[in-house]
Amino acid sequence: MATKRVKEILSWYRSDNAGTLANIARVLNHGRLGGTGRMVILPVDQGFEHGPARSFAKNPQAYDPRYHFELAIEAGCNAYAAPLGFIEAGAADYAGDMPLILKLNNSDSLFSNADPAPAITGSVGDALRLGCSAIGFTIYPGSANRNDMYGEIRELSEEAKSAGLAVVIWSYPRGSGISKKGETAVDVVAYGAQIAAQLGAHFIKVKPPTEDIEQDEAKKVYQSEKIAVGTLAERVRHVVQSSFGGRRIVIFSGGATKGNAALLEEIRQIAEGGGFGSIVGRNAFQRPRTEAIALLHEIMEIYQS
Amino acid sequence: MATKRVKEILSWYRSDNAGTLANIARVLNHGRLGGTGRMVILPVDQGFEHGPARSFAKNPQAYDPRYHFELAIEAGCNAYAAPLGFIEAGAADYAGDMPLILKLNNSDSLFSNADPAPAITGSVGDALRLGCSAIGFTIYPGSANRNDMYGEIRELSEEAKSAGLAVVIWSYPRGSGISKKGETAVDVVAYGAQIAAQLGAHFIKVKPPTEDIEQDEAKKVYQSEKIAVGTLAERVRHVVQSSFGGRRIVIFSGGATKGNAALLEEIRQIAEGGGFGSIVGRNAFQRPRTEAIALLHEIMEIYQS
Amino acid sequence: MATKRVKEILSWYRSDNAGTLANIARVLNHGRLGGTGRMVILPVDQGFEHGPARSFAKNPQAYDPRYHFELAIEAGCNAYAAPLGFIEAGAADYAGDMPLILKLNNSDSLFSNADPAPAITGSVGDALRLGCSAIGFTIYPGSANRNDMYGEIRELSEEAKSAGLAVVIWSYPRGSGISKKGETAVDVVAYGAQIAAQLGAHFIKVKPPTEDIEQDEAKKVYQSEKIAVGTLAERVRHVVQSSFGGRRIVIFSGGATKGNAALLEEIRQIAEGGGFGSIVGRNAFQRPRTEAIALLHEIMEIYQS
Amino acid sequence: MATKRVKEILSWYRSDNAGTLANIARVLNHGRLGGTGRMVILPVDQGFEHGPARSFAKNPQAYDPRYHFELAIEAGCNAYAAPLGFIEAGAADYAGDMPLILKLNNSDSLFSNADPAPAITGSVGDALRLGCSAIGFTIYPGSANRNDMYGEIRELSEEAKSAGLAVVIWSYPRGSGISKKGETAVDVVAYGAQIAAQLGAHFIKVKPPTEDIEQDEAKKVYQSEKIAVGTLAERVRHVVQSSFGGRRIVIFSGGATKGNAALLEEIRQIAEGGGFGSIVGRNAFQRPRTEAIALLHEIMEIYQS
Amino acid sequence: MATKRVKEILSWYRSDNAGTLANIARVLNHGRLGGTGRMVILPVDQGFEHGPARSFAKNPQAYDPRYHFELAIEAGCNAYAAPLGFIEAGAADYAGDMPLILKLNNSDSLFSNADPAPAITGSVGDALRLGCSAIGFTIYPGSANRNDMYGEIRELSEEAKSAGLAVVIWSYPRGSGISKKGETAVDVVAYGAQIAAQLGAHFIKVKPPTEDIEQDEAKKVYQSEKIAVGTLAERVRHVVQSSFGGRRIVIFSGGATKGNAALLEEIRQIAEGGGFGSIVGRNAFQRPRTEAIALLHEIMEIYQS
């Protein structure tokens, strides 16, 4: 049966049907962190987003879609997220082994755009036939094309929820509306999390925010209200608060590959700030399997303690 | 049973089906002003529109979506209006406690545009499954993109009306078609109200108009016909007249937070001018709860007297 | 805000969406018994079921559909239930005054059948456009045609629930499968309530059960388990227990017109046995209006004490 | 503009949309009786129901569908009602000349059945493309197949109303549930009118009732309540009362051809009893055109006085 | 990760999509027997099928739908199967705690029929919104109405499989085509299992077969081919073989309540004969909770050894 903490988290989503609640629970209950209310998710969309060599050449086993299913399973992640092709390539072979998140939109890097807009690459029907627990979707607040994305996830989300699926939104501000540095500014990350929550996300994924504050109107408030954003833990706490006062699941990406020490320190701060977990992609699959599993276990231990 | 005044207001909407009439009545009959034909609505879309810190940091309880349901209920507002995420986060827990208005489009501030255009963020199906009495929608007359908005609300409105829901239009002129000052010019506000009425709105929300007159062709008429626009009360009267001779419900926003005295004087003029009520957001939820309730009660008393 | 008791009742229906919960709450919160968790509903389908003269000649004002709306409103009933024509004839004039239940099937008495089967006479779309809080439906367990009814309400119920409406099932065993006396036998009434609950009803309406036990297999269990069915209160308690251990709303009809003393004694026993309320049709509308209101108030007082 | 009486009649149908109200008004406002609230309708479905020779041989011009359009127009009837073929054969030629009622079901006499059930012979789409103001539909209460008819008109009626059409129900009790004499017994005719009203009809057509009372349960009430049914006028008054207390339009057929004196006396009684008008088929089109027009004018004069 | 045995079982269903495989795996992996390829399922449809007192009076806690969820969870069953009402009454509260099977058809005992035919009482959409892993459906081979059932499950099964759900068929031969004794005759049970398999079931539920052979044509073969049916283990082996050579999951019901010794001996024979498990309803929920759990654990131990 669900732990007290999982029951508490589910109580935030009472407008959802029992199917969606069960799928949120499935993700929360799976893996090494199952039942703690904390999560580590393995996402692998870099093949689509950055190209295969940039993504997989460092660890060529990772070209094979089965590798990622097995990595997520062996490491005891809560879920595995990927675009249609990668999910199709393993969903039957690993059926029932792991909660799956089908990413329904993706961007490639063969065309670059000041105002990015991902392509729709999967459907709710695909998620059902492939046995996924959730759909995933990326929005780019700050892009001139953001409204198209908001409209798309609105429609997909209504369909997913009525079929009992959960909804994960990757909120990654970027585009001509904000500066490059602003993409991870704490006000922008918090705002991105709020937008995802208002769009009805059950799980919100954002980047670890920096100390920068992008918007002048926001800066006034951060100063006058003395919002603490000096440490990553403080900033994470602020982002979590910005996500419906802590009543939405917010998880953080690891971003570009980095050294173990730096990464683990980041995780410690996320955990301290009340973040619900991490989504660890490149830092996991671009290392040799045993190293990756060891690292993921270290991350999970931080969240467990 | 409905009061004489509520019956009179309902008689203006005889082309609507009984379901829509019942939902208009629900809003008019609820709360402290129930039955008077006057209304105070709590709207909270600033998290989406301005970002979380700018909206909620002054009163951090307001990060929690439950806060706003409870504020609206305790203060005795007629209805609570918010985007999908905020409504989903409380609709089941507060089921039946308060008429709800689901805002079906929203703009964020991470991208700014001379010609703004909100994203569609909810559906009529969402409004039904969440037990809402009305859909809400923002139009920006004056924007190069206005026709998209008019077309979207036309379609949503037809669907909402056939399902027995009411329609609230926020008419906020802005965009490259008019000057910044013109956004609240009395001719423009009156024109915006007329457009909302012509689009089939049951409730129309506008900003309190200034004495400015934006359009030259309009100025001639205001002068030749000696339309009184010297006081806010006169301007409100003119806007109400411009909304089908007073046969549509027109309510006024409070705009940016301001001192109590200024706000209450504004309400007095709106009431004197025949305005049907106020929609009070930031002036309510950015204060401590008891202060907010006291202020809302003062506002309601003005409308009652 | 909802009372503790209403919150408790709503907690039994957590698989339902917020719209359905709001409509269940609307019925529970309306009228003199609002908030107590007890209910009195005025149903008027006798015009269709028994013909106009048999139904209305005793109190000719009752030929007029407005009469019943006004009776339900003045008496402070929780809801008014009727077929399409009667609801259409008042839904706009009394919009928002009273929760309405649209009965979606009805039988007439110009053709009688050992195995009765009602006609479908309304739709979920009708319920929405007329502003109803619930659909009503009659099943005849014991009829050779029962499976058609079960299949019809299954489909209507799924549609109603997804549109945020509540579902009321009148479970009236009759037909060639059971004896005439068996129609109100305690085992049969309890079984009829269970079937309605398993079909997904939010509100279940049954007849007050007699001490008879119809089915031999059941009789053995009533005897061996010493199920107390000696008084009406005991039988009501058993029927409520048979409806998901008391976690479904079960209300009782008054049946044919009878003297006040007999009727009120019956109500007292229903209340004592934990029944959630009464549905009082002929005993209300076949008397002069003031007498009817006085009687309904007496009934409500019993449920309130 | 509509007369006071027409406005009053329209006020009974406030749950209907403006399109349906306009079509009810069109019928009420057309022809010699336009605006009086009384009506004479020419129906010609006998070709389908009884065969061509039985219907048209007495007055061979009547084989030609144009004849009936012209008869209705020249006589100043309120509307002309016929099956698909007859309407298609003149709708374009006489477009705009006369409110049309498309009968959507019909029975033929080449197969006879103790429990009659008409065929569906037209659609709401047909009614719209042919410019009709209303759909017409026949139900046979008392037939074992009645529920099919009730279900069909329910569905057609919902569709027609949402497209702004009016609904006319011919309620002709017959079938194995009642005796031959019972088909026009006053209790049965009143019951048939009630069923049509509960099914949502705007116009109800019944046969002039006889003094017989068919059902034992009804007889008791007619006696105990001393319902006056001695004269046709009294019986008409009772049927009108049985149709929502006089708040539904009830018109009476003339039945088989008869002498002028008998027919006119019948009309006088219908008018005296508060009937809303007559539907005169065979008594009109089976006579030479001038005689028919003279007779129709005499009938209209009775209703006008 | 799935065990070798679960992988082997999944390999029999390679034509199914990954979603269906994941749901089959969920059932196989859950509970005390998770991963063994053996299963114990708690089914509770007796409230609908036999009435509430006959089902729950022996252990009155069982009137409450929550009881069965908790019993299945505590005992470590693989899944819980019930009709719509029982599943709705707990699916949100126990979301994610246990694989659920929504029974989509049910029969009640208030009408009995030589040729039984259940009513449709749920849909694939219901199963999705309630978070179920499978739909359940009963067929009655031998009934004159069997083809309706086969047609219904074919359609529901196609829909369920495309949405990633699994399909459980209860194959219970009965009806005028076979004798009472023949319902559990070994040839008939084996034939019923084959029909379920041919209809595309993933899980097949049958009754433990007796030594009887019902059909003469079959008897000849059983004799000539010396098919061993002397012991229950042999008969179970034959039924499993009859279900696609053992490549379909076949489970056995316990039938009416009986003594522990008899029941456990039956289970031992089923296990010995290669049966995949048991579906234990009345023998579980009609005992006190601790006794029931102890018994279920004993059953699971037999299957585990």
mmCIF file with all atom_site columns, N, CA and C in Angstrom, chain A residues 14-15 142 144 147 150 154 158 161 176-177 191 194 197-198 215 221-222 225 241 244-245 247-248, chain B residues 47-51 53 58 63 66 85-86 88-89 93 108-111 117-119 121-123:
data_model
loop_
_atom_site.group_PDB
_atom_site.id
_atom_site.type_symbol
_atom_site.label_atom_id
_atom_site.label_alt_id
_atom_site.label_comp_id
_atom_site.label_asym_id
_atom_site.label_entity_id
_atom_site.label_seq_id
_atom_site.pdbx_PDB_ins_code
_atom_site.Cartn_x
_atom_site.Cartn_y
_atom_site.Cartn_z
_atom_site.occupancy
_atom_site.B_iso_or_equiv
_atom_site.pdbx_formal_charge
_atom_site.auth_seq_id
_atom_site.auth_comp_id
_atom_site.auth_asym_id
_atom_site.auth_atom_id
_atom_site.pdbx_PDB_model_num
ATOM 1   N N  . ARG A 1 14  ? -6.637  15.816 -6.318  1.00 0.00 ? 14  ARG A N  1
ATOM 2   C CA . ARG A 1 14  ? -7.964  15.203 -6.167  1.00 0.00 ? 14  ARG A CA 1
ATOM 3   C C  . ARG A 1 14  ? -8.908  15.460 -7.331  1.00 0.00 ? 14  ARG A C  1
ATOM 4   N N  . SER A 1 15  ? -8.610  16.457 -8.171  1.00 0.00 ? 15  SER A N  1
ATOM 5   C CA . SER A 1 15  ? -9.478  16.658 -9.339  1.00 0.00 ? 15  SER A CA 1
ATOM 6   C C  . SER A 1 15  ? -9.203  15.626 -10.427 1.00 0.00 ? 15  SER A C  1
ATOM 7   N N  . GLY A 1 142 ? 9.048   32.099 -23.209 1.00 0.00 ? 142 GLY A N  1
ATOM 8   C CA . GLY A 1 142 ? 10.043  33.039 -23.699 1.00 0.00 ? 142 GLY A CA 1
ATOM 9   C C  . GLY A 1 142 ? 10.176  32.980 -25.209 1.00 0.00 ? 142 GLY A C  1
ATOM 10  N N  . ALA A 1 144 ? 8.704   33.066 -29.027 1.00 0.00 ? 144 ALA A N  1
ATOM 11  C CA . ALA A 1 144 ? 7.561   33.665 -29.732 1.00 0.00 ? 144 ALA A CA 1
ATOM 12  C C  . ALA A 1 144 ? 6.504   32.613 -30.045 1.00 0.00 ? 144 ALA A C  1
ATOM 13  N N  . ASN A 1 147 ? 2.858   30.054 -27.331 1.00 0.00 ? 147 ASN A N  1
ATOM 14  C CA . ASN A 1 147 ? 1.409   29.826 -27.266 1.00 0.00 ? 147 ASN A CA 1
ATOM 15  C C  . ASN A 1 147 ? 0.981   28.571 -28.011 1.00 0.00 ? 147 ASN A C  1
ATOM 16  N N  . TYR A 1 150 ? 1.677   25.817 -25.550 1.00 0.00 ? 150 TYR A N  1
ATOM 17  C CA . TYR A 1 150 ? 0.695   25.788 -24.460 1.00 0.00 ? 150 TYR A CA 1
ATOM 18  C C  . TYR A 1 150 ? -0.622  25.194 -24.965 1.00 0.00 ? 150 TYR A C  1
ATOM 19  N N  . ARG A 1 154 ? -2.255  21.668 -23.708 1.00 0.00 ? 154 ARG A N  1
ATOM 20  C CA . ARG A 1 154 ? -3.608  21.740 -23.158 1.00 0.00 ? 154 ARG A CA 1
ATOM 21  C C  . ARG A 1 154 ? -4.491  20.634 -23.720 1.00 0.00 ? 154 ARG A C  1
ATOM 22  N N  . GLU A 1 158 ? -5.693  17.200 -21.707 1.00 0.00 ? 158 GLU A N  1
ATOM 23  C CA . GLU A 1 158 ? -7.105  16.853 -21.469 1.00 0.00 ? 158 GLU A CA 1
ATOM 24  C C  . GLU A 1 158 ? -7.367  15.414 -21.900 1.00 0.00 ? 158 GLU A C  1
ATOM 25  N N  . LYS A 1 161 ? -5.474  12.897 -19.481 1.00 0.00 ? 161 LYS A N  1
ATOM 26  C CA . LYS A 1 161 ? -6.115  12.791 -18.169 1.00 0.00 ? 161 LYS A CA 1
ATOM 27  C C  . LYS A 1 161 ? -7.400  11.981 -18.254 1.00 0.00 ? 161 LYS A C  1
ATOM 28  N N  . SER A 1 176 ? 13.416  34.434 -27.927 1.00 0.00 ? 176 SER A N  1
ATOM 29  C CA . SER A 1 176 ? 13.792  35.842 -28.062 1.00 0.00 ? 176 SER A CA 1
ATOM 30  C C  . SER A 1 176 ? 13.218  36.727 -26.957 1.00 0.00 ? 176 SER A C  1
ATOM 31  N N  . GLY A 1 177 ? 12.331  36.191 -26.162 1.00 0.00 ? 177 GLY A N  1
ATOM 32  C CA . GLY A 1 177 ? 11.758  36.993 -25.083 1.00 0.00 ? 177 GLY A CA 1
ATOM 33  C C  . GLY A 1 177 ? 12.692  37.163 -23.891 1.00 0.00 ? 177 GLY A C  1
ATOM 34  N N  . TYR A 1 191 ? 9.033   31.092 -12.703 1.00 0.00 ? 191 TYR A N  1
ATOM 35  C CA . TYR A 1 191 ? 7.904   31.456 -13.563 1.00 0.00 ? 191 TYR A CA 1
ATOM 36  C C  . TYR A 1 191 ? 7.568   30.289 -14.502 1.00 0.00 ? 191 TYR A C  1
ATOM 37  N N  . GLN A 1 194 ? 5.666   27.744 -12.579 1.00 0.00 ? 194 GLN A N  1
ATOM 38  C CA . GLN A 1 194 ? 4.282   28.200 -12.380 1.00 0.00 ? 194 GLN A CA 1
ATOM 39  C C  . GLN A 1 194 ? 3.438   27.991 -13.633 1.00 0.00 ? 194 GLN A C  1
ATOM 40  N N  . ALA A 1 197 ? 2.564   24.409 -13.987 1.00 0.00 ? 197 ALA A N  1
ATOM 41  C CA . ALA A 1 197 ? 1.546   24.039 -13.001 1.00 0.00 ? 197 ALA A CA 1
ATOM 42  C C  . ALA A 1 197 ? 0.164   24.549 -13.438 1.00 0.00 ? 197 ALA A C  1
ATOM 43  N N  . GLN A 1 198 ? 0.109   25.778 -13.919 1.00 0.00 ? 198 GLN A N  1
ATOM 44  C CA . GLN A 1 198 ? -1.174  26.344 -14.359 1.00 0.00 ? 198 GLN A CA 1
ATOM 45  C C  . GLN A 1 198 ? -1.709  25.619 -15.589 1.00 0.00 ? 198 GLN A C  1
ATOM 46  N N  . GLN A 1 215 ? 14.035  39.615 -14.966 1.00 0.00 ? 215 GLN A N  1
ATOM 47  C CA . GLN A 1 215 ? 13.045  40.638 -15.273 1.00 0.00 ? 215 GLN A CA 1
ATOM 48  C C  . GLN A 1 215 ? 13.051  41.762 -14.233 1.00 0.00 ? 215 GLN A C  1
ATOM 49  N N  . VAL A 1 221 ? 10.503  42.909 -6.633  1.00 0.00 ? 221 VAL A N  1
ATOM 50  C CA . VAL A 1 221 ? 9.810   42.090 -5.643  1.00 0.00 ? 221 VAL A CA 1
ATOM 51  C C  . VAL A 1 221 ? 10.788  41.205 -4.880  1.00 0.00 ? 221 VAL A C  1
ATOM 52  N N  . TYR A 1 222 ? 11.737  40.588 -5.592  1.00 0.00 ? 222 TYR A N  1
ATOM 53  C CA . TYR A 1 222 ? 12.719  39.741 -4.909  1.00 0.00 ? 222 TYR A CA 1
ATOM 54  C C  . TYR A 1 222 ? 13.467  40.552 -3.866  1.00 0.00 ? 222 TYR A C  1
ATOM 55  N N  . GLU A 1 225 ? 10.763  41.938 -1.010  1.00 0.00 ? 225 GLU A N  1
ATOM 56  C CA . GLU A 1 225 ? 10.256  40.856 -0.158  1.00 0.00 ? 225 GLU A CA 1
ATOM 57  C C  . GLU A 1 225 ? 11.386  40.003 0.401   1.00 0.00 ? 225 GLU A C  1
ATOM 58  N N  . GLN A 1 241 ? 8.096   26.398 -3.937  1.00 0.00 ? 241 GLN A N  1
ATOM 59  C CA . GLN A 1 241 ? 7.004   27.244 -3.427  1.00 0.00 ? 241 GLN A CA 1
ATOM 60  C C  . GLN A 1 241 ? 6.211   27.863 -4.584  1.00 0.00 ? 241 GLN A C  1
ATOM 61  N N  . PHE A 1 244 ? 2.678   26.120 -6.785  1.00 0.00 ? 244 PHE A N  1
ATOM 62  C CA . PHE A 1 244 ? 1.479   25.898 -5.986  1.00 0.00 ? 244 PHE A CA 1
ATOM 63  C C  . PHE A 1 244 ? 1.827   25.634 -4.511  1.00 0.00 ? 244 PHE A C  1
ATOM 64  N N  . GLY A 1 245 ? 2.721   26.436 -3.983  1.00 0.00 ? 245 GLY A N  1
ATOM 65  C CA . GLY A 1 245 ? 3.050   26.335 -2.563  1.00 0.00 ? 245 GLY A CA 1
ATOM 66  C C  . GLY A 1 245 ? 3.568   24.958 -2.182  1.00 0.00 ? 245 GLY A C  1
ATOM 67  N N  . ARG A 1 247 ? 2.701   22.130 -3.621  1.00 0.00 ? 247 ARG A N  1
ATOM 68  C CA . ARG A 1 247 ? 1.690   21.088 -3.868  1.00 0.00 ? 247 ARG A CA 1
ATOM 69  C C  . ARG A 1 247 ? 1.698   20.569 -5.308  1.00 0.00 ? 247 ARG A C  1
ATOM 70  N N  . ARG A 1 248 ? 2.822   20.692 -5.985  1.00 0.00 ? 248 ARG A N  1
ATOM 71  C CA . ARG A 1 248 ? 3.042   20.032 -7.266  1.00 0.00 ? 248 ARG A CA 1
ATOM 72  C C  . ARG A 1 248 ? 4.430   19.421 -7.213  1.00 0.00 ? 248 ARG A C  1
ATOM 73  N N  . GLY B 1 47  ? -0.421  34.613 -11.330 1.00 0.00 ? 47  GLY B N  1
ATOM 74  C CA . GLY B 1 47  ? 0.676   33.656 -11.335 1.00 0.00 ? 47  GLY B CA 1
ATOM 75  C C  . GLY B 1 47  ? 1.104   33.351 -12.766 1.00 0.00 ? 47  GLY B C  1
ATOM 76  N N  . PHE B 1 48  ? 0.117   33.155 -13.638 1.00 0.00 ? 48  PHE B N  1
ATOM 77  C CA . PHE B 1 48  ? 0.408   32.896 -15.048 1.00 0.00 ? 48  PHE B CA 1
ATOM 78  C C  . PHE B 1 48  ? 0.809   34.189 -15.761 1.00 0.00 ? 48  PHE B C  1
ATOM 79  N N  . GLU B 1 49  ? 0.119   35.266 -15.467 1.00 0.00 ? 49  GLU B N  1
ATOM 80  C CA . GLU B 1 49  ? 0.295   36.488 -16.259 1.00 0.00 ? 49  GLU B CA 1
ATOM 81  C C  . GLU B 1 49  ? 1.555   37.281 -15.880 1.00 0.00 ? 49  GLU B C  1
ATOM 82  N N  . HIS B 1 50  ? 1.861   37.315 -14.572 1.00 0.00 ? 50  HIS B N  1
ATOM 83  C CA . HIS B 1 50  ? 2.997   38.133 -14.114 1.00 0.00 ? 50  HIS B CA 1
ATOM 84  C C  . HIS B 1 50  ? 4.107   37.311 -13.470 1.00 0.00 ? 50  HIS B C  1
ATOM 85  N N  . GLY B 1 51  ? 3.894   36.044 -13.226 1.00 0.00 ? 51  GLY B N  1
ATOM 86  C CA . GLY B 1 51  ? 4.904   35.214 -12.547 1.00 0.00 ? 51  GLY B CA 1
ATOM 87  C C  . GLY B 1 51  ? 4.600   35.091 -11.067 1.00 0.00 ? 51  GLY B C  1
ATOM 88  N N  . ALA B 1 53  ? 6.490   35.138 -8.104  1.00 0.00 ? 53  ALA B N  1
ATOM 89  C CA . ALA B 1 53  ? 7.008   36.027 -7.055  1.00 0.00 ? 53  ALA B CA 1
ATOM 90  C C  . ALA B 1 53  ? 6.293   37.375 -7.090  1.00 0.00 ? 53  ALA B C  1
ATOM 91  N N  . LYS B 1 58  ? 4.396   38.861 -1.677  1.00 0.00 ? 58  LYS B N  1
ATOM 92  C CA . LYS B 1 58  ? 3.961   39.795 -0.623  1.00 0.00 ? 58  LYS B CA 1
ATOM 93  C C  . LYS B 1 58  ? 3.143   39.101 0.452   1.00 0.00 ? 58  LYS B C  1
ATOM 94  N N  . TYR B 1 63  ? 0.740   31.514 -2.472  1.00 0.00 ? 63  TYR B N  1
ATOM 95  C CA . TYR B 1 63  ? 1.314   30.543 -3.412  1.00 0.00 ? 63  TYR B CA 1
ATOM 96  C C  . TYR B 1 63  ? 0.444   29.277 -3.482  1.00 0.00 ? 63  TYR B C  1
ATOM 97  N N  . ARG B 1 66  ? -5.122  26.550 -2.567  1.00 0.00 ? 66  ARG B N  1
ATOM 98  C CA . ARG B 1 66  ? -6.274  26.469 -1.654  1.00 0.00 ? 66  ARG B CA 1
ATOM 99  C C  . ARG B 1 66  ? -6.590  27.815 -1.011  1.00 0.00 ? 66  ARG B C  1
ATOM 100 N N  . GLY B 1 85  ? -4.788  25.190 -13.909 1.00 0.00 ? 85  GLY B N  1
ATOM 101 C CA . GLY B 1 85  ? -4.023  24.577 -12.819 1.00 0.00 ? 85  GLY B CA 1
ATOM 102 C C  . GLY B 1 85  ? -4.571  24.955 -11.452 1.00 0.00 ? 85  GLY B C  1
ATOM 103 N N  . PHE B 1 86  ? -4.845  26.228 -11.260 1.00 0.00 ? 86  PHE B N  1
ATOM 104 C CA . PHE B 1 86  ? -5.367  26.678 -9.968  1.00 0.00 ? 86  PHE B CA 1
ATOM 105 C C  . PHE B 1 86  ? -6.757  26.093 -9.697  1.00 0.00 ? 86  PHE B C  1
ATOM 106 N N  . GLU B 1 88  ? -8.013  23.226 -11.013 1.00 0.00 ? 88  GLU B N  1
ATOM 107 C CA . GLU B 1 88  ? -7.838  21.785 -10.758 1.00 0.00 ? 88  GLU B CA 1
ATOM 108 C C  . GLU B 1 88  ? -7.338  21.519 -9.339  1.00 0.00 ? 88  GLU B C  1
ATOM 109 N N  . ALA B 1 89  ? -6.520  22.437 -8.816  1.00 0.00 ? 89  ALA B N  1
ATOM 110 C CA . ALA B 1 89  ? -5.893  22.205 -7.523  1.00 0.00 ? 89  ALA B CA 1
ATOM 111 C C  . ALA B 1 89  ? -6.853  22.376 -6.343  1.00 0.00 ? 89  ALA B C  1
ATOM 112 N N  . ASP B 1 93  ? -11.751 19.551 -3.730  1.00 0.00 ? 93  ASP B N  1
ATOM 113 C CA . ASP B 1 93  ? -11.776 19.794 -2.278  1.00 0.00 ? 93  ASP B CA 1
ATOM 114 C C  . ASP B 1 93  ? -12.848 20.815 -1.883  1.00 0.00 ? 93  ASP B C  1
ATOM 115 N N  . ASP B 1 108 ? 1.552   34.958 -20.680 1.00 0.00 ? 108 ASP B N  1
ATOM 116 C CA . ASP B 1 108 ? 2.618   35.113 -19.697 1.00 0.00 ? 108 ASP B CA 1
ATOM 117 C C  . ASP B 1 108 ? 3.501   36.289 -20.110 1.00 0.00 ? 108 ASP B C  1
ATOM 118 N N  . SER B 1 109 ? 4.388   36.698 -19.200 1.00 0.00 ? 109 SER B N  1
ATOM 119 C CA . SER B 1 109 ? 5.209   37.896 -19.433 1.00 0.00 ? 109 SER B CA 1
ATOM 120 C C  . SER B 1 109 ? 6.643   37.564 -19.784 1.00 0.00 ? 109 SER B C  1
ATOM 121 N N  . LEU B 1 110 ? 6.910   36.318 -20.148 1.00 0.00 ? 110 LEU B N  1
ATOM 122 C CA . LEU B 1 110 ? 8.298   35.992 -20.510 1.00 0.00 ? 110 LEU B CA 1
ATOM 123 C C  . LEU B 1 110 ? 8.568   36.313 -21.976 1.00 0.00 ? 110 LEU B C  1
ATOM 124 N N  . PHE B 1 111 ? 7.519   36.661 -22.674 1.00 0.00 ? 111 PHE B N  1
ATOM 125 C CA . PHE B 1 111 ? 7.686   37.127 -24.050 1.00 0.00 ? 111 PHE B CA 1
ATOM 126 C C  . PHE B 1 111 ? 6.732   38.290 -24.180 1.00 0.00 ? 111 PHE B C  1
ATOM 127 N N  . ALA B 1 117 ? -1.268  38.218 -27.748 1.00 0.00 ? 117 ALA B N  1
ATOM 128 C CA . ALA B 1 117 ? -2.244  37.165 -28.095 1.00 0.00 ? 117 ALA B CA 1
ATOM 129 C C  . ALA B 1 117 ? -2.101  36.069 -27.059 1.00 0.00 ? 117 ALA B C  1
ATOM 130 N N  . PRO B 1 118 ? -3.119  35.804 -26.270 1.00 0.00 ? 118 PRO B N  1
ATOM 131 C CA . PRO B 1 118 ? -3.007  34.781 -25.224 1.00 0.00 ? 118 PRO B CA 1
ATOM 132 C C  . PRO B 1 118 ? -3.003  33.375 -25.818 1.00 0.00 ? 118 PRO B C  1
ATOM 133 N N  . ALA B 1 119 ? -2.541  32.436 -25.020 1.00 0.00 ? 119 ALA B N  1
ATOM 134 C CA . ALA B 1 119 ? -2.610  31.020 -25.392 1.00 0.00 ? 119 ALA B CA 1
ATOM 135 C C  . ALA B 1 119 ? -3.915  30.427 -24.877 1.00 0.00 ? 119 ALA B C  1
ATOM 136 N N  . THR B 1 121 ? -5.621  27.770 -22.837 1.00 0.00 ? 121 THR B N  1
ATOM 137 C CA . THR B 1 121 ? -5.091  26.965 -21.740 1.00 0.00 ? 121 THR B CA 1
ATOM 138 C C  . THR B 1 121 ? -6.147  26.080 -21.058 1.00 0.00 ? 121 THR B C  1
ATOM 139 N N  . GLY B 1 122 ? -7.339  26.045 -21.602 1.00 0.00 ? 122 GLY B N  1
ATOM 140 C CA . GLY B 1 122 ? -8.381  25.195 -21.013 1.00 0.00 ? 122 GLY B CA 1
ATOM 141 C C  . GLY B 1 122 ? -9.499  25.002 -22.032 1.00 0.00 ? 122 GLY B C  1
ATOM 142 N N  . SER B 1 123 ? -10.465 24.134 -21.702 1.00 0.00 ? 123 SER B N  1
ATOM 143 C CA . SER B 1 123 ? -11.543 23.829 -22.648 1.00 0.00 ? 123 SER B CA 1
ATOM 144 C C  . SER B 1 123 ? -12.898 23.830 -21.942 1.00 0.00 ? 123 SER B C  1
#
